[in-house]
Amino acid sequence: MLASPEAARFVLINQAHLFKPTYPKSKEKLIGPSALFFHQGEYHLRLRKLVQGSLYPENIRKLVPDIEALTVSALDSWADGRVIKTYNEMKKLSFEVGIMAIFGHLEPHYKEELKKNYFIVDKGYNSFPTNLPGTRYNKAVKARKRLGEILNKITRETKEKKLVEKDLLSSLLNYSKDGKGETLNEDQIGDNIIGILFAAQDTTASAMTWVVKYLHDNPKLLEAVKAEQKEIYQSNGNGKSHLTWNQTRNMPITHKVILESLRMASIISFTFREAVTDVEYKGYLIPKGWKVMPLFRNIHHNPEFFDEPQKFDPTRFEYDGPLKPNTFMPFGSGVHACPGNELAKLEMLILVHHLTSHFRYEVVGSESGIQYGPFPVPLNGLPARFWKEECAN
Ligand code: HEM
C-alpha cells in the first residue's frame, strides 16, 4: 500500500510499464475483457487516444446544451416536494449524460433497452460472483449478454449510416484510421462502451451527491455559490438563454467547491496494480504478481499536503503556487489517468448552476455517515427534498 506521492508517481507514471491494472475476473467478465482499462501497452494506448480525443474540451463544449437540458429535466422531475434519494437520481442523470457522450442522440427505444439491462448489470457488479440461477450475479451476466446484442445492433446501424459525428462510438468506429489498418470488432466496441459507461456513471453520480451534501453542510459557502450562479442566471435572462461553455469556464467559487469535494470524498479511494516482474522500490522488493495499491484518499487527507484535511475548505485551491506534484489525484495519474475528468467536472458545474440559481433543497434526516457501494456515498444515498425557487428572486 503506497501512501506517498513519490511512491504513487513511481507506480503510476515513472515505472508504469512494470505494473499492470488488475481487476477481479468476475468484474472483467461483466464489463467485457476488451475494455481499455484492463490493458497495458499498444492496444490500451491506441484506444485511450481515441477516447481521450472525443472527450477533449473542444469536443465536450458542444455537449453543454444537451447536458443542460438533461440536468434541468432531472431537477424538474425531483422538484415536487417528495423525498428522493439523491444518489439514485444522480445515477440516472449521469447515465443519460454518458449515453449522450457515447452515442450522440440515440433512438429512445435503444436507450430504454440499454438502461434496463445496464442497471441489472450494475446491481450484480459488486455482488458475490456465484453464477447460480436467480442470483444477482447470474442476472447480471444474462443482462450483459443482452447489452452486447443491443450494442452490436447500434454499432452496425451507425456504421451503415457512416456518421461523421465526433461522439465516442464514431471514434471507436474510426479506430482503423488511427492505426495500422485493423478495425475493432463489435465485441471490442461493445466492451469499451460498457467500460466507459461504468467508469463514468457511479463516479460522477457519487461526486455530484457529495457536492450537494457539502454545500448543504456549509451554508455560507452555499450562499457564495448561489450569488455566483444567480449572476450568471440573471445575465441569461433568468434562464431564457442557455448556459454557454465560456460561462462554465468562469465559475471560480463553484469550481473550487468541486475540487474540494473531490478531495474530501476521494471517490476512487485507491487503485490496484500488479507487478509484472520483481520490482525494487527504495530497498523494498515487490515480488512479481503482488498487488500494489496507490492510496489516493490517504494522500488527499495527509496534513503534510493539506492543512486541516478534514475541514471542507475550497479556499485551499486558491494558493498562488501549484499543489505539490502527485498530491491531488481524484482522477488518478499517468497512463491510466481519467480521460473523462473534464466531462465529469462540466456535469457538476452545470448541475450546481441550475440547482443553486433557481432550485432549493433540504437534506432529510439528521443521520450523517458514509456508505460504500463500493464508492463512498452519503448514508442512504442522501435523502433530500427539492423544489423550485419562487420567480420573484
Ligand atoms: C467524478 C467522476 C470521475 C472520477 C472521480 C473518475 C476517476 C477515475 C480514476 C481515479 C481513474 C484511474 C483509475 C486507475 O488508475 O486505475 C479513472 C479512469 C478512467 N475513467 Fe474516470 N472518473 C470519473 C468520471 C469519468 C467519466 C465521466 C468518464 C467517461 C466519460 C470516465 C472514464 C474513464 C476511463 C475510460 C478510465 C480508464 C482510463 C485508462 O485506463 O486509460 N471517468 N477515472
PDB file of N, CA, C and O and ligand atoms in Angstrom, residues 12 21-23 35-39 44-45 47-48 51 55 94 97-98 101-102 168 192 195-208 262 266-273 294 296 329-345 347-348, ligand 1:
ATOM      1  N   LEU A  12       2.518   4.774 -10.959  1.00  0.00           N
ATOM      2  CA  LEU A  12       1.534   5.201 -11.972  1.00  0.00           C
ATOM      3  C   LEU A  12       2.178   5.916 -13.159  1.00  0.00           C
ATOM      4  O   LEU A  12       1.605   5.941 -14.254  1.00  0.00           O
ATOM      5  N   PRO A  21      -2.775  -2.941 -14.722  1.00  0.00           N
ATOM      6  CA  PRO A  21      -4.045  -2.836 -13.997  1.00  0.00           C
ATOM      7  C   PRO A  21      -4.563  -4.243 -13.693  1.00  0.00           C
ATOM      8  O   PRO A  21      -4.284  -5.178 -14.459  1.00  0.00           O
ATOM      9  N   THR A  22      -5.280  -4.401 -12.634  1.00  0.00           N
ATOM     10  CA  THR A  22      -5.784  -5.730 -12.304  1.00  0.00           C
ATOM     11  C   THR A  22      -7.169  -5.621 -11.672  1.00  0.00           C
ATOM     12  O   THR A  22      -7.386  -4.784 -10.801  1.00  0.00           O
ATOM     13  N   TYR A  23      -8.071  -6.412 -12.170  1.00  0.00           N
ATOM     14  CA  TYR A  23      -9.454  -6.408 -11.679  1.00  0.00           C
ATOM     15  C   TYR A  23      -9.870  -7.857 -11.424  1.00  0.00           C
ATOM     16  O   TYR A  23      -9.358  -8.773 -12.084  1.00  0.00           O
ATOM     17  N   ALA A  35     -12.259  -4.071 -22.700  1.00  0.00           N
ATOM     18  CA  ALA A  35     -12.323  -2.669 -22.249  1.00  0.00           C
ATOM     19  C   ALA A  35     -10.907  -2.162 -22.009  1.00  0.00           C
ATOM     20  O   ALA A  35     -10.071  -2.870 -21.455  1.00  0.00           O
ATOM     21  N   LEU A  36     -10.671  -0.913 -22.408  1.00  0.00           N
ATOM     22  CA  LEU A  36      -9.278  -0.416 -22.441  1.00  0.00           C
ATOM     23  C   LEU A  36      -8.563  -0.497 -21.118  1.00  0.00           C
ATOM     24  O   LEU A  36      -7.371  -0.782 -21.071  1.00  0.00           O
ATOM     25  N   PHE A  37      -9.298  -0.269 -20.005  1.00  0.00           N
ATOM     26  CA  PHE A  37      -8.569  -0.174 -18.737  1.00  0.00           C
ATOM     27  C   PHE A  37      -8.119  -1.514 -18.171  1.00  0.00           C
ATOM     28  O   PHE A  37      -7.472  -1.562 -17.139  1.00  0.00           O
ATOM     29  N   PHE A  38      -8.450  -2.628 -18.856  1.00  0.00           N
ATOM     30  CA  PHE A  38      -7.887  -3.908 -18.432  1.00  0.00           C
ATOM     31  C   PHE A  38      -6.532  -4.144 -19.087  1.00  0.00           C
ATOM     32  O   PHE A  38      -5.895  -5.154 -18.878  1.00  0.00           O
ATOM     33  N   HIS A  39      -6.130  -3.222 -19.971  1.00  0.00           N
ATOM     34  CA  HIS A  39      -4.960  -3.485 -20.814  1.00  0.00           C
ATOM     35  C   HIS A  39      -3.812  -2.530 -20.559  1.00  0.00           C
ATOM     36  O   HIS A  39      -3.987  -1.451 -20.006  1.00  0.00           O
ATOM     37  N   HIS A  44      -3.977  -0.556 -25.431  1.00  0.00           N
ATOM     38  CA  HIS A  44      -4.501   0.427 -24.482  1.00  0.00           C
ATOM     39  C   HIS A  44      -4.232   1.851 -24.965  1.00  0.00           C
ATOM     40  O   HIS A  44      -5.134   2.700 -24.966  1.00  0.00           O
ATOM     41  N   LEU A  45      -3.011   2.083 -25.418  1.00  0.00           N
ATOM     42  CA  LEU A  45      -2.642   3.453 -25.811  1.00  0.00           C
ATOM     43  C   LEU A  45      -3.449   3.954 -26.987  1.00  0.00           C
ATOM     44  O   LEU A  45      -3.899   5.106 -27.015  1.00  0.00           O
ATOM     45  N   LEU A  47      -6.433   2.897 -28.014  1.00  0.00           N
ATOM     46  CA  LEU A  47      -7.823   3.140 -27.640  1.00  0.00           C
ATOM     47  C   LEU A  47      -7.960   4.391 -26.778  1.00  0.00           C
ATOM     48  O   LEU A  47      -8.862   5.201 -26.950  1.00  0.00           O
ATOM     49  N   ARG A  48      -7.019   4.517 -25.883  1.00  0.00           N
ATOM     50  CA  ARG A  48      -7.049   5.660 -24.974  1.00  0.00           C
ATOM     51  C   ARG A  48      -6.996   6.986 -25.730  1.00  0.00           C
ATOM     52  O   ARG A  48      -7.698   7.936 -25.409  1.00  0.00           O
ATOM     53  N   VAL A  51     -10.458   7.641 -27.111  1.00  0.00           N
ATOM     54  CA  VAL A  51     -11.423   8.023 -26.073  1.00  0.00           C
ATOM     55  C   VAL A  51     -11.109   9.437 -25.579  1.00  0.00           C
ATOM     56  O   VAL A  51     -11.988  10.300 -25.485  1.00  0.00           O
ATOM     57  N   LEU A  55     -13.166  13.254 -25.783  1.00  0.00           N
ATOM     58  CA  LEU A  55     -13.542  13.923 -24.533  1.00  0.00           C
ATOM     59  C   LEU A  55     -12.714  15.190 -24.275  1.00  0.00           C
ATOM     60  O   LEU A  55     -12.752  15.768 -23.198  1.00  0.00           O
ATOM     61  N   SER A  94     -26.387  10.813 -14.613  1.00  0.00           N
ATOM     62  CA  SER A  94     -25.054  10.575 -15.187  1.00  0.00           C
ATOM     63  C   SER A  94     -25.118   9.471 -16.260  1.00  0.00           C
ATOM     64  O   SER A  94     -24.314   9.459 -17.192  1.00  0.00           O
ATOM     65  N   VAL A  97     -26.222  11.320 -19.423  1.00  0.00           N
ATOM     66  CA  VAL A  97     -25.124  12.103 -19.998  1.00  0.00           C
ATOM     67  C   VAL A  97     -24.097  11.164 -20.646  1.00  0.00           C
ATOM     68  O   VAL A  97     -23.593  11.429 -21.740  1.00  0.00           O
ATOM     69  N   GLY A  98     -23.818  10.055 -19.971  1.00  0.00           N
ATOM     70  CA  GLY A  98     -22.868   9.070 -20.524  1.00  0.00           C
ATOM     71  C   GLY A  98     -23.340   8.580 -21.888  1.00  0.00           C
ATOM     72  O   GLY A  98     -22.581   8.537 -22.863  1.00  0.00           O
ATOM     73  N   ALA A 101     -22.835  11.263 -24.471  1.00  0.00           N
ATOM     74  CA  ALA A 101     -21.430  11.455 -24.875  1.00  0.00           C
ATOM     75  C   ALA A 101     -20.964  10.300 -25.763  1.00  0.00           C
ATOM     76  O   ALA A 101     -20.145  10.482 -26.663  1.00  0.00           O
ATOM     77  N   ILE A 102     -21.501   9.131 -25.528  1.00  0.00           N
ATOM     78  CA  ILE A 102     -21.051   7.967 -26.315  1.00  0.00           C
ATOM     79  C   ILE A 102     -21.732   7.908 -27.677  1.00  0.00           C
ATOM     80  O   ILE A 102     -21.082   7.688 -28.696  1.00  0.00           O
ATOM     81  N   LEU A 168     -18.244   9.326 -29.063  1.00  0.00           N
ATOM     82  CA  LEU A 168     -17.296   8.255 -28.752  1.00  0.00           C
ATOM     83  C   LEU A 168     -17.444   7.030 -29.644  1.00  0.00           C
ATOM     84  O   LEU A 168     -16.453   6.443 -30.086  1.00  0.00           O
ATOM     85  N   ASN A 192     -15.854  -1.778 -24.750  1.00  0.00           N
ATOM     86  CA  ASN A 192     -15.363  -0.441 -24.419  1.00  0.00           C
ATOM     87  C   ASN A 192     -16.487   0.522 -24.078  1.00  0.00           C
ATOM     88  O   ASN A 192     -16.352   1.367 -23.200  1.00  0.00           O
ATOM     89  N   GLY A 195     -17.514  -0.396 -20.664  1.00  0.00           N
ATOM     90  CA  GLY A 195     -16.435   0.015 -19.756  1.00  0.00           C
ATOM     91  C   GLY A 195     -16.485   1.503 -19.484  1.00  0.00           C
ATOM     92  O   GLY A 195     -16.374   1.946 -18.333  1.00  0.00           O
ATOM     93  N   ILE A 196     -16.678   2.281 -20.529  1.00  0.00           N
ATOM     94  CA  ILE A 196     -16.693   3.739 -20.348  1.00  0.00           C
ATOM     95  C   ILE A 196     -17.930   4.153 -19.537  1.00  0.00           C
ATOM     96  O   ILE A 196     -17.853   4.999 -18.644  1.00  0.00           O
ATOM     97  N   LEU A 197     -19.065   3.514 -19.839  1.00  0.00           N
ATOM     98  CA  LEU A 197     -20.274   3.830 -19.054  1.00  0.00           C
ATOM     99  C   LEU A 197     -20.054   3.526 -17.572  1.00  0.00           C
ATOM    100  O   LEU A 197     -20.421   4.318 -16.703  1.00  0.00           O
ATOM    101  N   PHE A 198     -19.425   2.387 -17.304  1.00  0.00           N
ATOM    102  CA  PHE A 198     -19.165   2.019 -15.912  1.00  0.00           C
ATOM    103  C   PHE A 198     -18.207   2.996 -15.250  1.00  0.00           C
ATOM    104  O   PHE A 198     -18.380   3.357 -14.095  1.00  0.00           O
ATOM    105  N   ALA A 199     -17.173   3.392 -16.004  1.00  0.00           N
ATOM    106  CA  ALA A 199     -16.187   4.313 -15.425  1.00  0.00           C
ATOM    107  C   ALA A 199     -16.820   5.668 -15.164  1.00  0.00           C
ATOM    108  O   ALA A 199     -16.417   6.393 -14.260  1.00  0.00           O
ATOM    109  N   ALA A 200     -17.828   6.009 -15.967  1.00  0.00           N
ATOM    110  CA  ALA A 200     -18.384   7.362 -15.926  1.00  0.00           C
ATOM    111  C   ALA A 200     -19.543   7.513 -14.945  1.00  0.00           C
ATOM    112  O   ALA A 200     -19.697   8.561 -14.323  1.00  0.00           O
ATOM    113  N   GLN A 201     -20.350   6.455 -14.801  1.00  0.00           N
ATOM    114  CA  GLN A 201     -21.648   6.691 -14.172  1.00  0.00           C
ATOM    115  C   GLN A 201     -21.638   6.843 -12.647  1.00  0.00           C
ATOM    116  O   GLN A 201     -21.975   7.900 -12.124  1.00  0.00           O
ATOM    117  N   ASP A 202     -21.221   5.793 -11.938  1.00  0.00           N
ATOM    118  CA  ASP A 202     -21.276   5.850 -10.472  1.00  0.00           C
ATOM    119  C   ASP A 202     -20.340   6.898  -9.899  1.00  0.00           C
ATOM    120  O   ASP A 202     -20.654   7.554  -8.912  1.00  0.00           O
ATOM    121  N   THR A 203     -19.186   7.041 -10.546  1.00  0.00           N
ATOM    122  CA  THR A 203     -18.203   8.008 -10.062  1.00  0.00           C
ATOM    123  C   THR A 203     -18.786   9.422 -10.096  1.00  0.00           C
ATOM    124  O   THR A 203     -18.781  10.134  -9.101  1.00  0.00           O
ATOM    125  N   THR A 204     -19.336   9.783 -11.263  1.00  0.00           N
ATOM    126  CA  THR A 204     -19.858  11.148 -11.403  1.00  0.00           C
ATOM    127  C   THR A 204     -21.081  11.341 -10.503  1.00  0.00           C
ATOM    128  O   THR A 204     -21.244  12.395  -9.876  1.00  0.00           O
ATOM    129  N   ALA A 205     -21.920  10.302 -10.421  1.00  0.00           N
ATOM    130  CA  ALA A 205     -23.123  10.406  -9.579  1.00  0.00           C
ATOM    131  C   ALA A 205     -22.717  10.599  -8.118  1.00  0.00           C
ATOM    132  O   ALA A 205     -23.299  11.421  -7.401  1.00  0.00           O
ATOM    133  N   SER A 206     -21.712   9.845  -7.696  1.00  0.00           N
ATOM    134  CA  SER A 206     -21.258   9.972  -6.309  1.00  0.00           C
ATOM    135  C   SER A 206     -20.684  11.373  -6.072  1.00  0.00           C
ATOM    136  O   SER A 206     -21.001  12.023  -5.067  1.00  0.00           O
ATOM    137  N   ALA A 207     -19.864  11.854  -7.019  1.00  0.00           N
ATOM    138  CA  ALA A 207     -19.270  13.193  -6.856  1.00  0.00           C
ATOM    139  C   ALA A 207     -20.365  14.258  -6.763  1.00  0.00           C
ATOM    140  O   ALA A 207     -20.316  15.153  -5.905  1.00  0.00           O
ATOM    141  N   MET A 208     -21.387  14.158  -7.616  1.00  0.00           N
ATOM    142  CA  MET A 208     -22.452  15.174  -7.602  1.00  0.00           C
ATOM    143  C   MET A 208     -23.216  15.126  -6.276  1.00  0.00           C
ATOM    144  O   MET A 208     -23.613  16.155  -5.733  1.00  0.00           O
ATOM    145  N   LEU A 262     -14.048  16.748  -4.443  1.00  0.00           N
ATOM    146  CA  LEU A 262     -13.331  15.581  -4.972  1.00  0.00           C
ATOM    147  C   LEU A 262     -12.217  15.158  -4.006  1.00  0.00           C
ATOM    148  O   LEU A 262     -11.964  13.975  -3.808  1.00  0.00           O
ATOM    149  N   SER A 266     -12.816  11.782  -2.119  1.00  0.00           N
ATOM    150  CA  SER A 266     -11.877  10.835  -2.750  1.00  0.00           C
ATOM    151  C   SER A 266     -12.611   9.584  -3.245  1.00  0.00           C
ATOM    152  O   SER A 266     -12.404   8.475  -2.740  1.00  0.00           O
ATOM    153  N   ILE A 267     -13.462   9.812  -4.228  1.00  0.00           N
ATOM    154  CA  ILE A 267     -14.377   8.760  -4.680  1.00  0.00           C
ATOM    155  C   ILE A 267     -13.646   7.487  -5.110  1.00  0.00           C
ATOM    156  O   ILE A 267     -14.025   6.385  -4.750  1.00  0.00           O
ATOM    157  N   ILE A 268     -12.611   7.646  -5.915  1.00  0.00           N
ATOM    158  CA  ILE A 268     -11.754   6.489  -6.174  1.00  0.00           C
ATOM    159  C   ILE A 268     -10.677   6.574  -5.093  1.00  0.00           C
ATOM    160  O   ILE A 268      -9.692   7.295  -5.219  1.00  0.00           O
ATOM    161  N   SER A 269     -10.897   5.846  -4.001  1.00  0.00           N
ATOM    162  CA  SER A 269     -10.041   5.992  -2.827  1.00  0.00           C
ATOM    163  C   SER A 269      -8.633   5.456  -3.084  1.00  0.00           C
ATOM    164  O   SER A 269      -7.675   5.901  -2.487  1.00  0.00           O
ATOM    165  N   PHE A 270      -8.556   4.464  -3.946  1.00  0.00           N
ATOM    166  CA  PHE A 270      -7.256   3.886  -4.298  1.00  0.00           C
ATOM    167  C   PHE A 270      -7.428   3.135  -5.603  1.00  0.00           C
ATOM    168  O   PHE A 270      -8.545   2.939  -6.083  1.00  0.00           O
ATOM    169  N   THR A 271      -6.303   2.713  -6.175  1.00  0.00           N
ATOM    170  CA  THR A 271      -6.425   1.854  -7.350  1.00  0.00           C
ATOM    171  C   THR A 271      -5.506   0.646  -7.181  1.00  0.00           C
ATOM    172  O   THR A 271      -4.655   0.629  -6.289  1.00  0.00           O
ATOM    173  N   PHE A 272      -5.723  -0.369  -8.001  1.00  0.00           N
ATOM    174  CA  PHE A 272      -4.939  -1.596  -7.947  1.00  0.00           C
ATOM    175  C   PHE A 272      -4.004  -1.700  -9.133  1.00  0.00           C
ATOM    176  O   PHE A 272      -4.419  -1.451 -10.271  1.00  0.00           O
ATOM    177  N   ARG A 273      -2.805  -2.097  -8.886  1.00  0.00           N
ATOM    178  CA  ARG A 273      -1.921  -2.532  -9.960  1.00  0.00           C
ATOM    179  C   ARG A 273      -1.297  -3.860  -9.542  1.00  0.00           C
ATOM    180  O   ARG A 273      -1.350  -4.222  -8.364  1.00  0.00           O
ATOM    181  N   PRO A 294      -1.844   2.299  -4.856  1.00  0.00           N
ATOM    182  CA  PRO A 294      -1.648   3.711  -4.512  1.00  0.00           C
ATOM    183  C   PRO A 294      -2.919   4.222  -3.822  1.00  0.00           C
ATOM    184  O   PRO A 294      -4.025   4.067  -4.351  1.00  0.00           O
ATOM    185  N   PHE A 296      -5.035   7.021  -2.917  1.00  0.00           N
ATOM    186  CA  PHE A 296      -5.326   8.442  -3.180  1.00  0.00           C
ATOM    187  C   PHE A 296      -5.902   9.136  -1.943  1.00  0.00           C
ATOM    188  O   PHE A 296      -5.537  10.237  -1.594  1.00  0.00           O
ATOM    189  N   MET A 329      -5.010  13.744  -6.705  1.00  0.00           N
ATOM    190  CA  MET A 329      -5.223  12.819  -7.824  1.00  0.00           C
ATOM    191  C   MET A 329      -6.633  12.222  -7.828  1.00  0.00           C
ATOM    192  O   MET A 329      -6.797  11.011  -7.886  1.00  0.00           O
ATOM    193  N   PRO A 330      -7.671  13.077  -7.781  1.00  0.00           N
ATOM    194  CA  PRO A 330      -9.021  12.484  -7.784  1.00  0.00           C
ATOM    195  C   PRO A 330      -9.287  11.716  -9.072  1.00  0.00           C
ATOM    196  O   PRO A 330     -10.130  10.825  -9.102  1.00  0.00           O
ATOM    197  N   PHE A 331      -8.559  12.065 -10.134  1.00  0.00           N
ATOM    198  CA  PHE A 331      -8.752  11.380 -11.414  1.00  0.00           C
ATOM    199  C   PHE A 331      -7.556  10.490 -11.756  1.00  0.00           C
ATOM    200  O   PHE A 331      -7.338  10.144 -12.916  1.00  0.00           O
ATOM    201  N   GLY A 332      -6.793  10.104 -10.740  1.00  0.00           N
ATOM    202  CA  GLY A 332      -5.646   9.237 -10.969  1.00  0.00           C
ATOM    203  C   GLY A 332      -4.496  10.024 -11.589  1.00  0.00           C
ATOM    204  O   GLY A 332      -4.498  11.262 -11.613  1.00  0.00           O
ATOM    205  N   SER A 333      -3.545   9.288 -12.142  1.00  0.00           N
ATOM    206  CA  SER A 333      -2.371   9.931 -12.719  1.00  0.00           C
ATOM    207  C   SER A 333      -1.695   8.950 -13.675  1.00  0.00           C
ATOM    208  O   SER A 333      -1.860   7.739 -13.561  1.00  0.00           O
ATOM    209  N   GLY A 334      -0.957   9.509 -14.631  1.00  0.00           N
ATOM    210  CA  GLY A 334      -0.169   8.649 -15.515  1.00  0.00           C
ATOM    211  C   GLY A 334      -0.956   8.056 -16.665  1.00  0.00           C
ATOM    212  O   GLY A 334      -1.988   8.606 -17.080  1.00  0.00           O
ATOM    213  N   VAL A 335      -0.509   6.901 -17.181  1.00  0.00           N
ATOM    214  CA  VAL A 335      -1.069   6.352 -18.423  1.00  0.00           C
ATOM    215  C   VAL A 335      -2.542   5.946 -18.321  1.00  0.00           C
ATOM    216  O   VAL A 335      -3.221   5.845 -19.343  1.00  0.00           O
ATOM    217  N   HIS A 336      -3.021   5.713 -17.085  1.00  0.00           N
ATOM    218  CA  HIS A 336      -4.432   5.339 -16.950  1.00  0.00           C
ATOM    219  C   HIS A 336      -5.272   6.459 -16.323  1.00  0.00           C
ATOM    220  O   HIS A 336      -6.413   6.217 -15.923  1.00  0.00           O
ATOM    221  N   ALA A 337      -4.717   7.671 -16.243  1.00  0.00           N
ATOM    222  CA  ALA A 337      -5.477   8.769 -15.635  1.00  0.00           C
ATOM    223  C   ALA A 337      -6.806   8.956 -16.370  1.00  0.00           C
ATOM    224  O   ALA A 337      -6.924   8.642 -17.561  1.00  0.00           O
ATOM    225  N   CYS A 338      -7.780   9.484 -15.658  1.00  0.00           N
ATOM    226  CA  CYS A 338      -9.145   9.549 -16.189  1.00  0.00           C
ATOM    227  C   CYS A 338      -9.275  10.459 -17.415  1.00  0.00           C
ATOM    228  O   CYS A 338      -9.055  11.667 -17.314  1.00  0.00           O
ATOM    229  N   PRO A 339      -9.678   9.909 -18.561  1.00  0.00           N
ATOM    230  CA  PRO A 339      -9.883  10.764 -19.726  1.00  0.00           C
ATOM    231  C   PRO A 339     -11.202  11.537 -19.652  1.00  0.00           C
ATOM    232  O   PRO A 339     -11.439  12.444 -20.444  1.00  0.00           O
ATOM    233  N   GLY A 340     -12.061  11.168 -18.682  1.00  0.00           N
ATOM    234  CA  GLY A 340     -13.387  11.798 -18.608  1.00  0.00           C
ATOM    235  C   GLY A 340     -13.443  12.928 -17.600  1.00  0.00           C
ATOM    236  O   GLY A 340     -14.527  13.432 -17.296  1.00  0.00           O
ATOM    237  N   ASN A 341     -12.278  13.350 -17.096  1.00  0.00           N
ATOM    238  CA  ASN A 341     -12.314  14.307 -15.977  1.00  0.00           C
ATOM    239  C   ASN A 341     -12.970  15.644 -16.341  1.00  0.00           C
ATOM    240  O   ASN A 341     -13.703  16.220 -15.550  1.00  0.00           O
ATOM    241  N   GLU A 342     -12.739  16.123 -17.557  1.00  0.00           N
ATOM    242  CA  GLU A 342     -13.337  17.412 -17.927  1.00  0.00           C
ATOM    243  C   GLU A 342     -14.855  17.281 -18.070  1.00  0.00           C
ATOM    244  O   GLU A 342     -15.611  18.182 -17.697  1.00  0.00           O
ATOM    245  N   LEU A 343     -15.282  16.149 -18.630  1.00  0.00           N
ATOM    246  CA  LEU A 343     -16.722  15.936 -18.778  1.00  0.00           C
ATOM    247  C   LEU A 343     -17.377  15.853 -17.395  1.00  0.00           C
ATOM    248  O   LEU A 343     -18.435  16.446 -17.155  1.00  0.00           O
ATOM    249  N   ALA A 344     -16.731  15.120 -16.477  1.00  0.00           N
ATOM    250  CA  ALA A 344     -17.295  14.977 -15.127  1.00  0.00           C
ATOM    251  C   ALA A 344     -17.424  16.344 -14.466  1.00  0.00           C
ATOM    252  O   ALA A 344     -18.465  16.663 -13.870  1.00  0.00           O
ATOM    253  N   LYS A 345     -16.386  17.172 -14.587  1.00  0.00           N
ATOM    254  CA  LYS A 345     -16.440  18.488 -13.947  1.00  0.00           C
ATOM    255  C   LYS A 345     -17.502  19.367 -14.609  1.00  0.00           C
ATOM    256  O   LYS A 345     -18.209  20.120 -13.949  1.00  0.00           O
ATOM    257  N   GLU A 347     -20.303  18.334 -15.975  1.00  0.00           N
ATOM    258  CA  GLU A 347     -21.615  17.905 -15.479  1.00  0.00           C
ATOM    259  C   GLU A 347     -21.884  18.526 -14.115  1.00  0.00           C
ATOM    260  O   GLU A 347     -22.997  18.975 -13.826  1.00  0.00           O
ATOM    261  N   MET A 348     -20.850  18.542 -13.283  1.00  0.00           N
ATOM    262  CA  MET A 348     -21.029  19.071 -11.925  1.00  0.00           C
ATOM    263  C   MET A 348     -21.287  20.578 -11.945  1.00  0.00           C
ATOM    264  O   MET A 348     -22.136  21.087 -11.216  1.00  0.00           O
TER     265      MET A 348
HETATM  266  C1  HEM B   1     -16.108  12.394 -10.780  1.00  0.00           C
HETATM  267  C2  HEM B   1     -16.088  11.484 -11.719  1.00  0.00           C
HETATM  268  C3  HEM B   1     -14.918  10.595 -12.023  1.00  0.00           C
HETATM  269  C4  HEM B   1     -13.889  10.201 -11.213  1.00  0.00           C
HETATM  270  C5  HEM B   1     -13.650  10.561  -9.752  1.00  0.00           C
HETATM  271  C6  HEM B   1     -13.028   9.343 -12.016  1.00  0.00           C
HETATM  272  C7  HEM B   1     -11.843   8.791 -11.543  1.00  0.00           C
HETATM  273  C8  HEM B   1     -11.009   7.994 -12.307  1.00  0.00           C
HETATM  274  C9  HEM B   1      -9.737   7.468 -11.865  1.00  0.00           C
HETATM  275  C10 HEM B   1      -9.112   7.694 -10.488  1.00  0.00           C
HETATM  276  C11 HEM B   1      -9.223   6.739 -12.890  1.00  0.00           C
HETATM  277  C12 HEM B   1      -7.873   5.997 -12.905  1.00  0.00           C
HETATM  278  C13 HEM B   1      -8.026   4.589 -12.398  1.00  0.00           C
HETATM  279  C14 HEM B   1      -6.709   3.860 -12.301  1.00  0.00           C
HETATM  280  O1  HEM B   1      -5.644   4.452 -12.428  1.00  0.00           O
HETATM  281  O2  HEM B   1      -6.753   2.644 -12.083  1.00  0.00           O
HETATM  282  C15 HEM B   1     -10.168   6.787 -13.989  1.00  0.00           C
HETATM  283  C16 HEM B   1     -10.016   6.132 -15.187  1.00  0.00           C
HETATM  284  C17 HEM B   1     -10.939   6.174 -16.217  1.00  0.00           C
HETATM  285  N1  HEM B   1     -12.051   6.967 -16.283  1.00  0.00           N
HETATM  286 FE1  HEM B   1     -12.744   8.192 -14.837  1.00  0.00          FE
HETATM  287  N2  HEM B   1     -13.556   9.232 -13.274  1.00  0.00           N
HETATM  288  C18 HEM B   1     -14.702   9.984 -13.332  1.00  0.00           C
HETATM  289  C19 HEM B   1     -15.516  10.176 -14.437  1.00  0.00           C
HETATM  290  C20 HEM B   1     -15.311   9.618 -15.676  1.00  0.00           C
HETATM  291  C21 HEM B   1     -16.093   9.895 -16.861  1.00  0.00           C
HETATM  292  C22 HEM B   1     -17.254  10.899 -16.927  1.00  0.00           C
HETATM  293  C23 HEM B   1     -15.608   9.092 -17.861  1.00  0.00           C
HETATM  294  C24 HEM B   1     -16.013   8.958 -19.309  1.00  0.00           C
HETATM  295  C25 HEM B   1     -16.927   9.611 -19.931  1.00  0.00           C
HETATM  296  C26 HEM B   1     -14.515   8.320 -17.298  1.00  0.00           C
HETATM  297  C27 HEM B   1     -13.776   7.384 -17.993  1.00  0.00           C
HETATM  298  C28 HEM B   1     -12.656   6.760 -17.504  1.00  0.00           C
HETATM  299  C29 HEM B   1     -11.902   5.755 -18.252  1.00  0.00           C
HETATM  300  C30 HEM B   1     -12.234   5.230 -19.647  1.00  0.00           C
HETATM  301  C31 HEM B   1     -10.816   5.388 -17.450  1.00  0.00           C
HETATM  302  C32 HEM B   1      -9.728   4.373 -17.785  1.00  0.00           C
HETATM  303  C33 HEM B   1      -8.564   5.080 -18.458  1.00  0.00           C
HETATM  304  C34 HEM B   1      -7.415   4.172 -18.802  1.00  0.00           C
HETATM  305  O3  HEM B   1      -7.295   3.071 -18.280  1.00  0.00           O
HETATM  306  O4  HEM B   1      -6.605   4.603 -19.648  1.00  0.00           O
HETATM  307  N3  HEM B   1     -14.361   8.672 -15.996  1.00  0.00           N
HETATM  308  N4  HEM B   1     -11.232   7.572 -13.624  1.00  0.00           N
END
